[in-house]
Amino acid sequence: QVQLVESGGGLVQAGGSLRLSCAASGRTFSRNTMGWFRQAPGKERKFVAAIGWSGGSTYYEDSIKGRFTISRDNAKNTVHLQMNSLKPEDTAVYYCAAQGGLYYNHYGPYDYWGQGTQVTVSS
């Protein structure tokens, strides 16, 4: 059994910051790619960011590049998404995801998903 639990979402004003966290349990993913996705109201779920096992390889969706930073702490089985300079268009449910194998592809597939945490950015 694998569980991913997100936290840190909330309501912020445009220009503000939030730090999302994802705690993994059931098994470790020290060498597996972890990612963040988001789903805005009425929209499809989209890729936001991913990080490889080493923590040195990161990938970002273009609209958030330079504003968001993904990081991981393998010893604690946690992944974070630091979100700065938030914009109203960042409003979405943010999901943590993990790959179940060494796929060497930051875009997927992702086999495990958290329940999501709501991020709302007001203008």
mmCIF file of N, CA and C in Angstrom:
data_model
loop_
_atom_site.group_PDB
_atom_site.id
_atom_site.type_symbol
_atom_site.label_atom_id
_atom_site.label_comp_id
_atom_site.label_asym_id
_atom_site.label_seq_id
_atom_site.Cartn_x
_atom_site.Cartn_y
_atom_site.Cartn_z
ATOM 1 N N GLN A 1 0.838 -1.176 0.000
ATOM 2 C CA GLN A 1 0.000 0.000 0.000
ATOM 3 C C GLN A 1 0.885 1.242 0.000
ATOM 4 N N VAL A 2 0.572 2.166 -0.884
ATOM 5 C CA VAL A 2 1.280 3.426 -0.987
ATOM 6 C C VAL A 2 0.291 4.551 -0.755
ATOM 7 N N GLN A 3 0.685 5.481 0.073
ATOM 8 C CA GLN A 3 -0.151 6.633 0.355
ATOM 9 C C GLN A 3 0.649 7.918 0.200
ATOM 10 N N LEU A 4 0.037 8.890 -0.421
ATOM 11 C CA LEU A 4 0.607 10.218 -0.555
ATOM 12 C C LEU A 4 -0.387 11.211 0.022
ATOM 13 N N VAL A 5 0.086 12.069 0.888
ATOM 14 C CA VAL A 5 -0.782 13.032 1.547
ATOM 15 C C VAL A 5 -0.207 14.425 1.372
ATOM 16 N N GLU A 6 -0.979 15.294 0.731
ATOM 17 C CA GLU A 6 -0.560 16.670 0.522
ATOM 18 C C GLU A 6 -1.037 17.551 1.665
ATOM 19 N N SER A 7 -0.310 18.626 1.872
ATOM 20 C CA SER A 7 -0.708 19.628 2.843
ATOM 21 C C SER A 7 -0.101 20.963 2.438
ATOM 22 N N GLY A 8 -0.580 22.023 3.051
ATOM 23 C CA GLY A 8 -0.009 23.338 2.833
ATOM 24 C C GLY A 8 -0.814 24.257 1.949
ATOM 25 N N GLY A 9 -1.891 23.755 1.370
ATOM 26 C CA GLY A 9 -2.717 24.599 0.539
ATOM 27 C C GLY A 9 -3.481 25.615 1.363
ATOM 28 N N GLY A 10 -4.073 26.562 0.669
ATOM 29 C CA GLY A 10 -4.835 27.588 1.356
ATOM 30 C C GLY A 10 -5.195 28.720 0.438
ATOM 31 N N LEU A 11 -5.644 29.797 1.044
ATOM 32 C CA LEU A 11 -6.053 31.001 0.325
ATOM 33 C C LEU A 11 -5.018 32.091 0.526
ATOM 34 N N VAL A 12 -4.514 32.616 -0.569
ATOM 35 C CA VAL A 12 -3.533 33.692 -0.514
ATOM 36 C C VAL A 12 -3.877 34.748 -1.544
ATOM 37 N N GLN A 13 -3.354 35.934 -1.330
ATOM 38 C CA GLN A 13 -3.518 37.001 -2.298
ATOM 39 C C GLN A 13 -2.468 36.886 -3.390
ATOM 40 N N ALA A 14 -2.781 37.448 -4.533
ATOM 41 C CA ALA A 14 -1.824 37.456 -5.631
ATOM 42 C C ALA A 14 -0.499 38.052 -5.177
ATOM 43 N N GLY A 15 0.579 37.408 -5.582
ATOM 44 C CA GLY A 15 1.900 37.831 -5.170
ATOM 45 C C GLY A 15 2.408 37.130 -3.931
ATOM 46 N N GLY A 16 1.536 36.417 -3.255
ATOM 47 C CA GLY A 16 1.914 35.711 -2.050
ATOM 48 C C GLY A 16 2.586 34.387 -2.334
ATOM 49 N N SER A 17 2.871 33.670 -1.258
ATOM 50 C CA SER A 17 3.591 32.408 -1.358
ATOM 51 C C SER A 17 2.913 31.319 -0.536
ATOM 52 N N LEU A 18 3.087 30.103 -0.987
ATOM 53 C CA LEU A 18 2.664 28.923 -0.254
ATOM 54 C C LEU A 18 3.710 27.843 -0.445
ATOM 55 N N ARG A 19 3.813 26.974 0.537
ATOM 56 C CA ARG A 19 4.700 25.834 0.438
ATOM 57 C C ARG A 19 3.879 24.570 0.633
ATOM 58 N N LEU A 20 3.781 23.786 -0.414
ATOM 59 C CA LEU A 20 3.063 22.529 -0.351
ATOM 60 C C LEU A 20 4.009 21.406 0.042
ATOM 61 N N SER A 21 3.483 20.461 0.783
ATOM 62 C CA SER A 21 4.262 19.307 1.190
ATOM 63 C C SER A 21 3.514 18.039 0.845
ATOM 64 N N CYS A 22 4.257 17.002 0.575
ATOM 65 C CA CYS A 22 3.700 15.695 0.270
ATOM 66 C C CYS A 22 4.457 14.661 1.077
ATOM 67 N N ALA A 23 3.741 13.942 1.902
ATOM 68 C CA ALA A 23 4.333 12.892 2.715
ATOM 69 C C ALA A 23 3.962 11.533 2.144
ATOM 70 N N ALA A 24 4.956 10.717 1.911
ATOM 71 C CA ALA A 24 4.752 9.389 1.360
ATOM 72 C C ALA A 24 4.900 8.335 2.443
ATOM 73 N N SER A 25 4.042 7.337 2.389
ATOM 74 C CA SER A 25 4.119 6.226 3.322
ATOM 75 C C SER A 25 3.759 4.939 2.608
ATOM 76 N N GLY A 26 4.034 3.830 3.258
ATOM 77 C CA GLY A 26 3.758 2.531 2.669
ATOM 78 C C GLY A 26 4.977 1.922 2.008
ATOM 79 N N ARG A 27 5.703 2.727 1.326
ATOM 80 C CA ARG A 27 6.983 2.351 0.760
ATOM 81 C C ARG A 27 7.731 3.627 0.424
ATOM 82 N N THR A 28 8.996 3.481 0.236
ATOM 83 C CA THR A 28 9.816 4.637 -0.079
ATOM 84 C C THR A 28 10.015 4.776 -1.574
ATOM 85 N N PHE A 29 10.282 5.998 -1.983
ATOM 86 C CA PHE A 29 10.505 6.297 -3.391
ATOM 87 C C PHE A 29 11.782 7.094 -3.557
ATOM 88 N N SER A 30 12.783 6.669 -2.851
ATOM 89 C CA SER A 30 14.033 7.417 -2.831
ATOM 90 C C SER A 30 14.650 7.572 -4.213
ATOM 91 N N ARG A 31 14.432 6.605 -5.077
ATOM 92 C CA ARG A 31 15.018 6.638 -6.404
ATOM 93 C C ARG A 31 13.997 6.887 -7.503
ATOM 94 N N ASN A 32 12.777 7.152 -7.128
ATOM 95 C CA ASN A 32 11.721 7.339 -8.111
ATOM 96 C C ASN A 32 11.374 8.808 -8.289
ATOM 97 N N THR A 33 10.953 9.136 -9.488
ATOM 98 C CA THR A 33 10.529 10.492 -9.783
ATOM 99 C C THR A 33 9.240 10.836 -9.040
ATOM 100 N N MET A 34 9.205 12.027 -8.492
ATOM 101 C CA MET A 34 8.020 12.553 -7.845
ATOM 102 C C MET A 34 7.578 13.801 -8.587
ATOM 103 N N GLY A 35 6.293 14.057 -8.570
ATOM 104 C CA GLY A 35 5.798 15.203 -9.304
ATOM 105 C C GLY A 35 4.628 15.882 -8.634
ATOM 106 N N TRP A 36 4.347 17.065 -9.125
ATOM 107 C CA TRP A 36 3.168 17.819 -8.734
ATOM 108 C C TRP A 36 2.335 18.109 -9.970
ATOM 109 N N PHE A 37 1.047 17.948 -9.823
ATOM 110 C CA PHE A 37 0.088 18.270 -10.860
ATOM 111 C C PHE A 37 -0.966 19.188 -10.266
ATOM 112 N N ARG A 38 -1.706 19.839 -11.126
ATOM 113 C CA ARG A 38 -2.797 20.669 -10.640
ATOM 114 C C ARG A 38 -3.983 20.589 -11.581
ATOM 115 N N GLN A 39 -5.134 20.799 -11.004
ATOM 116 C CA GLN A 39 -6.368 20.762 -11.764
ATOM 117 C C GLN A 39 -7.226 21.950 -11.371
ATOM 118 N N ALA A 40 -7.386 22.873 -12.290
ATOM 119 C CA ALA A 40 -8.232 24.035 -12.066
ATOM 120 C C ALA A 40 -9.688 23.660 -12.288
ATOM 121 N N PRO A 41 -10.603 24.437 -11.729
ATOM 122 C CA PRO A 41 -12.023 24.131 -11.909
ATOM 123 C C PRO A 41 -12.406 24.027 -13.379
ATOM 124 N N GLY A 42 -13.026 22.930 -13.737
ATOM 125 C CA GLY A 42 -13.464 22.724 -15.105
ATOM 126 C C GLY A 42 -12.362 22.400 -16.088
ATOM 127 N N LYS A 43 -11.152 22.210 -15.599
ATOM 128 C CA LYS A 43 -10.015 21.947 -16.474
ATOM 129 C C LYS A 43 -9.454 20.554 -16.229
ATOM 130 N N GLU A 44 -8.636 20.102 -17.167
ATOM 131 C CA GLU A 44 -7.968 18.822 -17.024
ATOM 132 C C GLU A 44 -6.767 18.962 -16.100
ATOM 133 N N ARG A 45 -6.394 17.856 -15.501
ATOM 134 C CA ARG A 45 -5.223 17.838 -14.652
ATOM 135 C C ARG A 45 -3.969 18.028 -15.500
ATOM 136 N N LYS A 46 -3.099 18.915 -15.045
ATOM 137 C CA LYS A 46 -1.912 19.246 -15.809
ATOM 138 C C LYS A 46 -0.647 19.091 -14.978
ATOM 139 N N PHE A 47 0.415 18.792 -15.665
ATOM 140 C CA PHE A 47 1.730 18.687 -15.052
ATOM 141 C C PHE A 47 2.208 20.044 -14.574
ATOM 142 N N VAL A 48 2.821 20.065 -13.394
ATOM 143 C CA VAL A 48 3.375 21.290 -12.841
ATOM 144 C C VAL A 48 4.886 21.201 -12.721
ATOM 145 N N ALA A 49 5.350 20.169 -12.029
ATOM 146 C CA ALA A 49 6.779 20.035 -11.782
ATOM 147 C C ALA A 49 7.101 18.603 -11.421
ATOM 148 N N ALA A 50 8.342 18.226 -11.633
ATOM 149 C CA ALA A 50 8.804 16.900 -11.267
ATOM 150 C C ALA A 50 10.251 16.976 -10.821
ATOM 151 N N ILE A 51 10.640 15.993 -10.042
ATOM 152 C CA ILE A 51 12.002 15.940 -9.534
ATOM 153 C C ILE A 51 12.486 14.502 -9.546
ATOM 154 N N GLY A 52 13.695 14.311 -10.025
ATOM 155 C CA GLY A 52 14.283 12.994 -10.084
ATOM 156 C C GLY A 52 14.808 12.539 -8.741
ATOM 157 N N TRP A 53 15.296 11.319 -8.711
ATOM 158 C CA TRP A 53 15.712 10.719 -7.448
ATOM 159 C C TRP A 53 16.847 11.469 -6.786
ATOM 160 N N SER A 54 17.735 12.046 -7.571
ATOM 161 C CA SER A 54 18.887 12.737 -7.010
ATOM 162 C C SER A 54 18.537 14.105 -6.442
ATOM 163 N N GLY A 55 17.411 14.644 -6.851
ATOM 164 C CA GLY A 55 17.034 15.985 -6.449
ATOM 165 C C GLY A 55 17.628 17.059 -7.329
ATOM 166 N N GLY A 56 18.561 16.685 -8.183
ATOM 167 C CA GLY A 56 19.217 17.653 -9.033
ATOM 168 C C GLY A 56 18.539 17.878 -10.364
ATOM 169 N N SER A 57 17.750 16.917 -10.796
ATOM 170 C CA SER A 57 17.037 17.024 -12.063
ATOM 171 C C SER A 57 15.606 17.444 -11.796
ATOM 172 N N THR A 58 15.266 18.622 -12.246
ATOM 173 C CA THR A 58 13.916 19.138 -12.058
ATOM 174 C C THR A 58 13.343 19.603 -13.379
ATOM 175 N N TYR A 59 12.037 19.517 -13.480
ATOM 176 C CA TYR A 59 11.330 19.918 -14.688
ATOM 177 C C TYR A 59 10.086 20.684 -14.288
ATOM 178 N N TYR A 60 9.784 21.732 -15.049
ATOM 179 C CA TYR A 60 8.677 22.609 -14.715
ATOM 180 C C TYR A 60 7.823 22.919 -15.926
ATOM 181 N N GLU A 61 6.554 23.087 -15.664
ATOM 182 C CA GLU A 61 5.656 23.599 -16.675
ATOM 183 C C GLU A 61 6.010 25.066 -16.920
ATOM 184 N N ASP A 62 5.886 25.503 -18.149
ATOM 185 C CA ASP A 62 6.399 26.808 -18.533
ATOM 186 C C ASP A 62 5.790 27.968 -17.744
ATOM 187 N N SER A 63 4.518 27.901 -17.448
ATOM 188 C CA SER A 63 3.851 29.031 -16.830
ATOM 189 C C SER A 63 4.299 29.305 -15.401
ATOM 190 N N ILE A 64 4.898 28.319 -14.757
ATOM 191 C CA ILE A 64 5.324 28.505 -13.373
ATOM 192 C C ILE A 64 6.832 28.540 -13.223
ATOM 193 N N LYS A 65 7.534 28.315 -14.304
ATOM 194 C CA LYS A 65 8.984 28.279 -14.250
ATOM 195 C C LYS A 65 9.523 29.623 -13.763
ATOM 196 N N GLY A 66 10.404 29.564 -12.778
ATOM 197 C CA GLY A 66 10.944 30.764 -12.184
ATOM 198 C C GLY A 66 10.194 31.221 -10.953
ATOM 199 N N ARG A 67 9.003 30.697 -10.742
ATOM 200 C CA ARG A 67 8.203 31.053 -9.580
ATOM 201 C C ARG A 67 8.067 29.910 -8.589
ATOM 202 N N PHE A 68 8.016 28.687 -9.095
ATOM 203 C CA PHE A 68 7.855 27.514 -8.245
ATOM 204 C C PHE A 68 9.162 26.741 -8.178
ATOM 205 N N THR A 69 9.383 26.092 -7.060
ATOM 206 C CA THR A 69 10.551 25.244 -6.883
ATOM 207 C C THR A 69 10.131 23.930 -6.244
ATOM 208 N N ILE A 70 10.489 22.833 -6.887
ATOM 209 C CA ILE A 70 10.218 21.519 -6.329
ATOM 210 C C ILE A 70 11.478 21.006 -5.655
ATOM 211 N N SER A 71 11.303 20.342 -4.532
ATOM 212 C CA SER A 71 12.429 19.769 -3.809
ATOM 213 C C SER A 71 11.976 18.488 -3.130
ATOM 214 N N ARG A 72 12.932 17.704 -2.687
ATOM 215 C CA ARG A 72 12.592 16.469 -2.002
ATOM 216 C C ARG A 72 13.581 16.190 -0.887
ATOM 217 N N ASP A 73 13.098 15.481 0.107
ATOM 218 C CA ASP A 73 13.913 15.019 1.214
ATOM 219 C C ASP A 73 13.685 13.521 1.293
ATOM 220 N N ASN A 74 14.586 12.772 0.690
ATOM 221 C CA ASN A 74 14.403 11.328 0.608
ATOM 222 C C ASN A 74 14.434 10.649 1.976
ATOM 223 N N ALA A 75 15.207 11.201 2.889
ATOM 224 C CA ALA A 75 15.279 10.623 4.220
ATOM 225 C C ALA A 75 13.935 10.682 4.930
ATOM 226 N N LYS A 76 13.146 11.690 4.614
ATOM 227 C CA LYS A 76 11.838 11.865 5.230
ATOM 228 C C LYS A 76 10.695 11.452 4.310
ATOM 229 N N ASN A 77 11.034 10.995 3.115
ATOM 230 C CA ASN A 77 10.024 10.611 2.132
ATOM 231 C C ASN A 77 9.018 11.737 1.894
ATOM 232 N N THR A 78 9.546 12.915 1.704
ATOM 233 C CA THR A 78 8.688 14.066 1.476
ATOM 234 C C THR A 78 9.125 14.828 0.231
ATOM 235 N N VAL A 79 8.157 15.473 -0.381
ATOM 236 C CA VAL A 79 8.385 16.332 -1.529
ATOM 237 C C VAL A 79 7.687 17.655 -1.261
ATOM 238 N N HIS A 80 8.310 18.727 -1.698
ATOM 239 C CA HIS A 80 7.755 20.051 -1.461
ATOM 240 C C HIS A 80 7.620 20.816 -2.767
ATOM 241 N N LEU A 81 6.712 21.741 -2.756
ATOM 242 C CA LEU A 81 6.564 22.674 -3.857
ATOM 243 C C LEU A 81 6.457 24.072 -3.269
ATOM 244 N N GLN A 82 7.524 24.821 -3.407
ATOM 245 C CA GLN A 82 7.528 26.204 -2.960
ATOM 246 C C GLN A 82 6.966 27.066 -4.070
ATOM 247 N N MET A 83 5.900 27.779 -3.779
ATOM 248 C CA MET A 83 5.215 28.579 -4.771
ATOM 249 C C MET A 83 5.301 30.044 -4.379
ATOM 250 N N ASN A 84 5.973 30.819 -5.198
ATOM 251 C CA ASN A 84 6.123 32.247 -4.972
ATOM 252 C C ASN A 84 5.448 33.029 -6.088
ATOM 253 N N SER A 85 5.223 34.294 -5.819
ATOM 254 C CA SER A 85 4.602 35.178 -6.813
ATOM 255 C C SER A 85 3.352 34.561 -7.408
ATOM 256 N N LEU A 86 2.507 34.074 -6.551
ATOM 257 C CA LEU A 86 1.309 33.378 -7.001
ATOM 258 C C LEU A 86 0.367 34.301 -7.753
ATOM 259 N N LYS A 87 -0.271 33.732 -8.744
ATOM 260 C CA LYS A 87 -1.211 34.440 -9.588
ATOM 261 C C LYS A 87 -2.579 33.780 -9.497
ATOM 262 N N PRO A 88 -3.638 34.526 -9.770
ATOM 263 C CA PRO A 88 -4.968 33.917 -9.743
ATOM 264 C C PRO A 88 -5.084 32.680 -10.623
ATOM 265 N N GLU A 89 -4.386 32.656 -11.736
ATOM 266 C CA GLU A 89 -4.443 31.504 -12.619
ATOM 267 C C GLU A 89 -3.759 30.271 -12.055
ATOM 268 N N ASP A 90 -3.074 30.415 -10.923
ATOM 269 C CA ASP A 90 -2.502 29.264 -10.235
ATOM 270 C C ASP A 90 -3.531 28.537 -9.382
ATOM 271 N N THR A 91 -4.697 29.116 -9.241
ATOM 272 C CA THR A 91 -5.745 28.505 -8.438
ATOM 273 C C THR A 91 -6.103 27.131 -8.984
ATOM 274 N N ALA A 92 -6.015 26.129 -8.134
ATOM 275 C CA ALA A 92 -6.274 24.751 -8.551
ATOM 276 C C ALA A 92 -6.161 23.842 -7.345
ATOM 277 N N VAL A 93 -6.582 22.611 -7.540
ATOM 278 C CA VAL A 93 -6.251 21.554 -6.595
ATOM 279 C C VAL A 93 -4.911 20.989 -7.019
ATOM 280 N N TYR A 94 -3.982 20.953 -6.094
ATOM 281 C CA TYR A 94 -2.641 20.468 -6.386
ATOM 282 C C TYR A 94 -2.480 19.053 -5.863
ATOM 283 N N TYR A 95 -1.974 18.185 -6.728
ATOM 284 C CA TYR A 95 -1.812 16.778 -6.410
ATOM 285 C C TYR A 95 -0.346 16.384 -6.417
ATOM 286 N N CYS A 96 0.028 15.652 -5.425
ATOM 287 C CA CYS A 96 1.325 15.006 -5.394
ATOM 288 C C CYS A 96 1.215 13.650 -6.075
ATOM 289 N N ALA A 97 2.244 13.270 -6.793
ATOM 290 C CA ALA A 97 2.227 11.996 -7.500
ATOM 291 C C ALA A 97 3.606 11.356 -7.467
ATOM 292 N N ALA A 98 3.610 10.045 -7.558
ATOM 293 C CA ALA A 98 4.851 9.298 -7.539
ATOM 294 C C ALA A 98 4.841 8.239 -8.627
ATOM 295 N N GLN A 99 5.982 8.043 -9.228
ATOM 296 C CA GLN A 99 6.129 6.959 -10.174
ATOM 297 C C GLN A 99 6.444 5.668 -9.426
ATOM 298 N N GLY A 100 5.924 4.561 -9.935
ATOM 299 C CA GLY A 100 6.109 3.283 -9.277
ATOM 300 C C GLY A 100 7.343 2.529 -9.710
ATOM 301 N N GLY A 101 8.060 3.069 -10.659
ATOM 302 C CA GLY A 101 9.273 2.446 -11.139
ATOM 303 C C GLY A 101 10.240 3.481 -11.647
ATOM 304 N N LEU A 102 11.357 3.008 -12.125
ATOM 305 C CA LEU A 102 12.375 3.893 -12.674
ATOM 306 C C LEU A 102 12.106 4.068 -14.164
ATOM 307 N N TYR A 103 11.245 5.024 -14.471
ATOM 308 C CA TYR A 103 10.786 5.205 -15.842
ATOM 309 C C TYR A 103 11.645 6.168 -16.655
ATOM 310 N N TYR A 104 12.442 6.956 -15.955
ATOM 311 C CA TYR A 104 13.315 7.927 -16.607
ATOM 312 C C TYR A 104 12.545 8.863 -17.530
ATOM 313 N N ASN A 105 11.392 9.246 -17.081
ATOM 314 C CA ASN A 105 10.545 10.165 -17.812
ATOM 315 C C ASN A 105 9.759 10.990 -16.811
ATOM 316 N N HIS A 106 10.097 12.246 -16.687
ATOM 317 C CA HIS A 106 9.470 13.103 -15.680
ATOM 318 C C HIS A 106 8.011 13.402 -15.971
ATOM 319 N N TYR A 107 7.591 13.153 -17.183
ATOM 320 C CA TYR A 107 6.195 13.415 -17.541
ATOM 321 C C TYR A 107 5.271 12.237 -17.267
ATOM 322 N N GLY A 108 5.830 11.114 -16.908
ATOM 323 C CA GLY A 108 4.990 9.992 -16.556
ATOM 324 C C GLY A 108 5.528 8.656 -17.031
ATOM 325 N N PRO A 109 4.787 7.595 -16.744
ATOM 326 C CA PRO A 109 3.528 7.604 -15.990
ATOM 327 C C PRO A 109 3.732 7.779 -14.491
ATOM 328 N N TYR A 110 2.692 8.244 -13.845
ATOM 329 C CA TYR A 110 2.649 8.340 -12.396
ATOM 330 C C TYR A 110 1.622 7.348 -11.874
ATOM 331 N N ASP A 111 2.034 6.559 -10.921
ATOM 332 C CA ASP A 111 1.235 5.431 -10.475
ATOM 333 C C ASP A 111 0.491 5.675 -9.168
ATOM 334 N N TYR A 112 0.954 6.624 -8.395
ATOM 335 C CA TYR A 112 0.354 6.884 -7.095
ATOM 336 C C TYR A 112 0.041 8.359 -6.969
ATOM 337 N N TRP A 113 -1.091 8.642 -6.360
ATOM 338 C CA TRP A 113 -1.579 10.006 -6.270
ATOM 339 C C TRP A 113 -2.105 10.320 -4.884
ATOM 340 N N GLY A 114 -1.897 11.555 -4.467
ATOM 341 C CA GLY A 114 -2.485 12.022 -3.230
ATOM 342 C C GLY A 114 -3.902 12.490 -3.446
ATOM 343 N N GLN A 115 -4.512 12.947 -2.378
ATOM 344 C CA GLN A 115 -5.915 13.368 -2.435
ATOM 345 C C GLN A 115 -6.081 14.796 -2.936
ATOM 346 N N GLY A 116 -5.007 15.542 -2.950
ATOM 347 C CA GLY A 116 -5.036 16.910 -3.413
ATOM 348 C C GLY A 116 -5.186 17.914 -2.296
ATOM 349 N N THR A 117 -4.655 19.098 -2.526
ATOM 350 C CA THR A 117 -4.807 20.203 -1.593
ATOM 351 C C THR A 117 -5.162 21.453 -2.387
ATOM 352 N N GLN A 118 -6.134 22.187 -1.900
ATOM 353 C CA GLN A 118 -6.653 23.335 -2.630
ATOM 354 C C GLN A 118 -5.759 24.548 -2.451
ATOM 355 N N VAL A 119 -5.428 25.171 -3.554
ATOM 356 C CA VAL A 119 -4.714 26.441 -3.556
ATOM 357 C C VAL A 119 -5.594 27.463 -4.256
ATOM 358 N N THR A 120 -5.919 28.523 -3.557
ATOM 359 C CA THR A 120 -6.744 29.575 -4.119
ATOM 360 C C THR A 120 -6.000 30.898 -4.013
ATOM 361 N N VAL A 121 -5.846 31.563 -5.137
ATOM 362 C CA VAL A 121 -5.136 32.835 -5.191
ATOM 363 C C VAL A 121 -6.134 33.912 -5.585
ATOM 364 N N SER A 122 -6.329 34.858 -4.717
ATOM 365 C CA SER A 122 -7.266 35.939 -4.968
ATOM 366 C C SER A 122 -6.546 37.138 -5.554
ATOM 367 N N SER A 123 -7.279 37.941 -6.300
ATOM 368 C CA SER A 123 -6.719 39.131 -6.910
ATOM 369 C C SER A 123 -7.115 40.388 -6.166
#
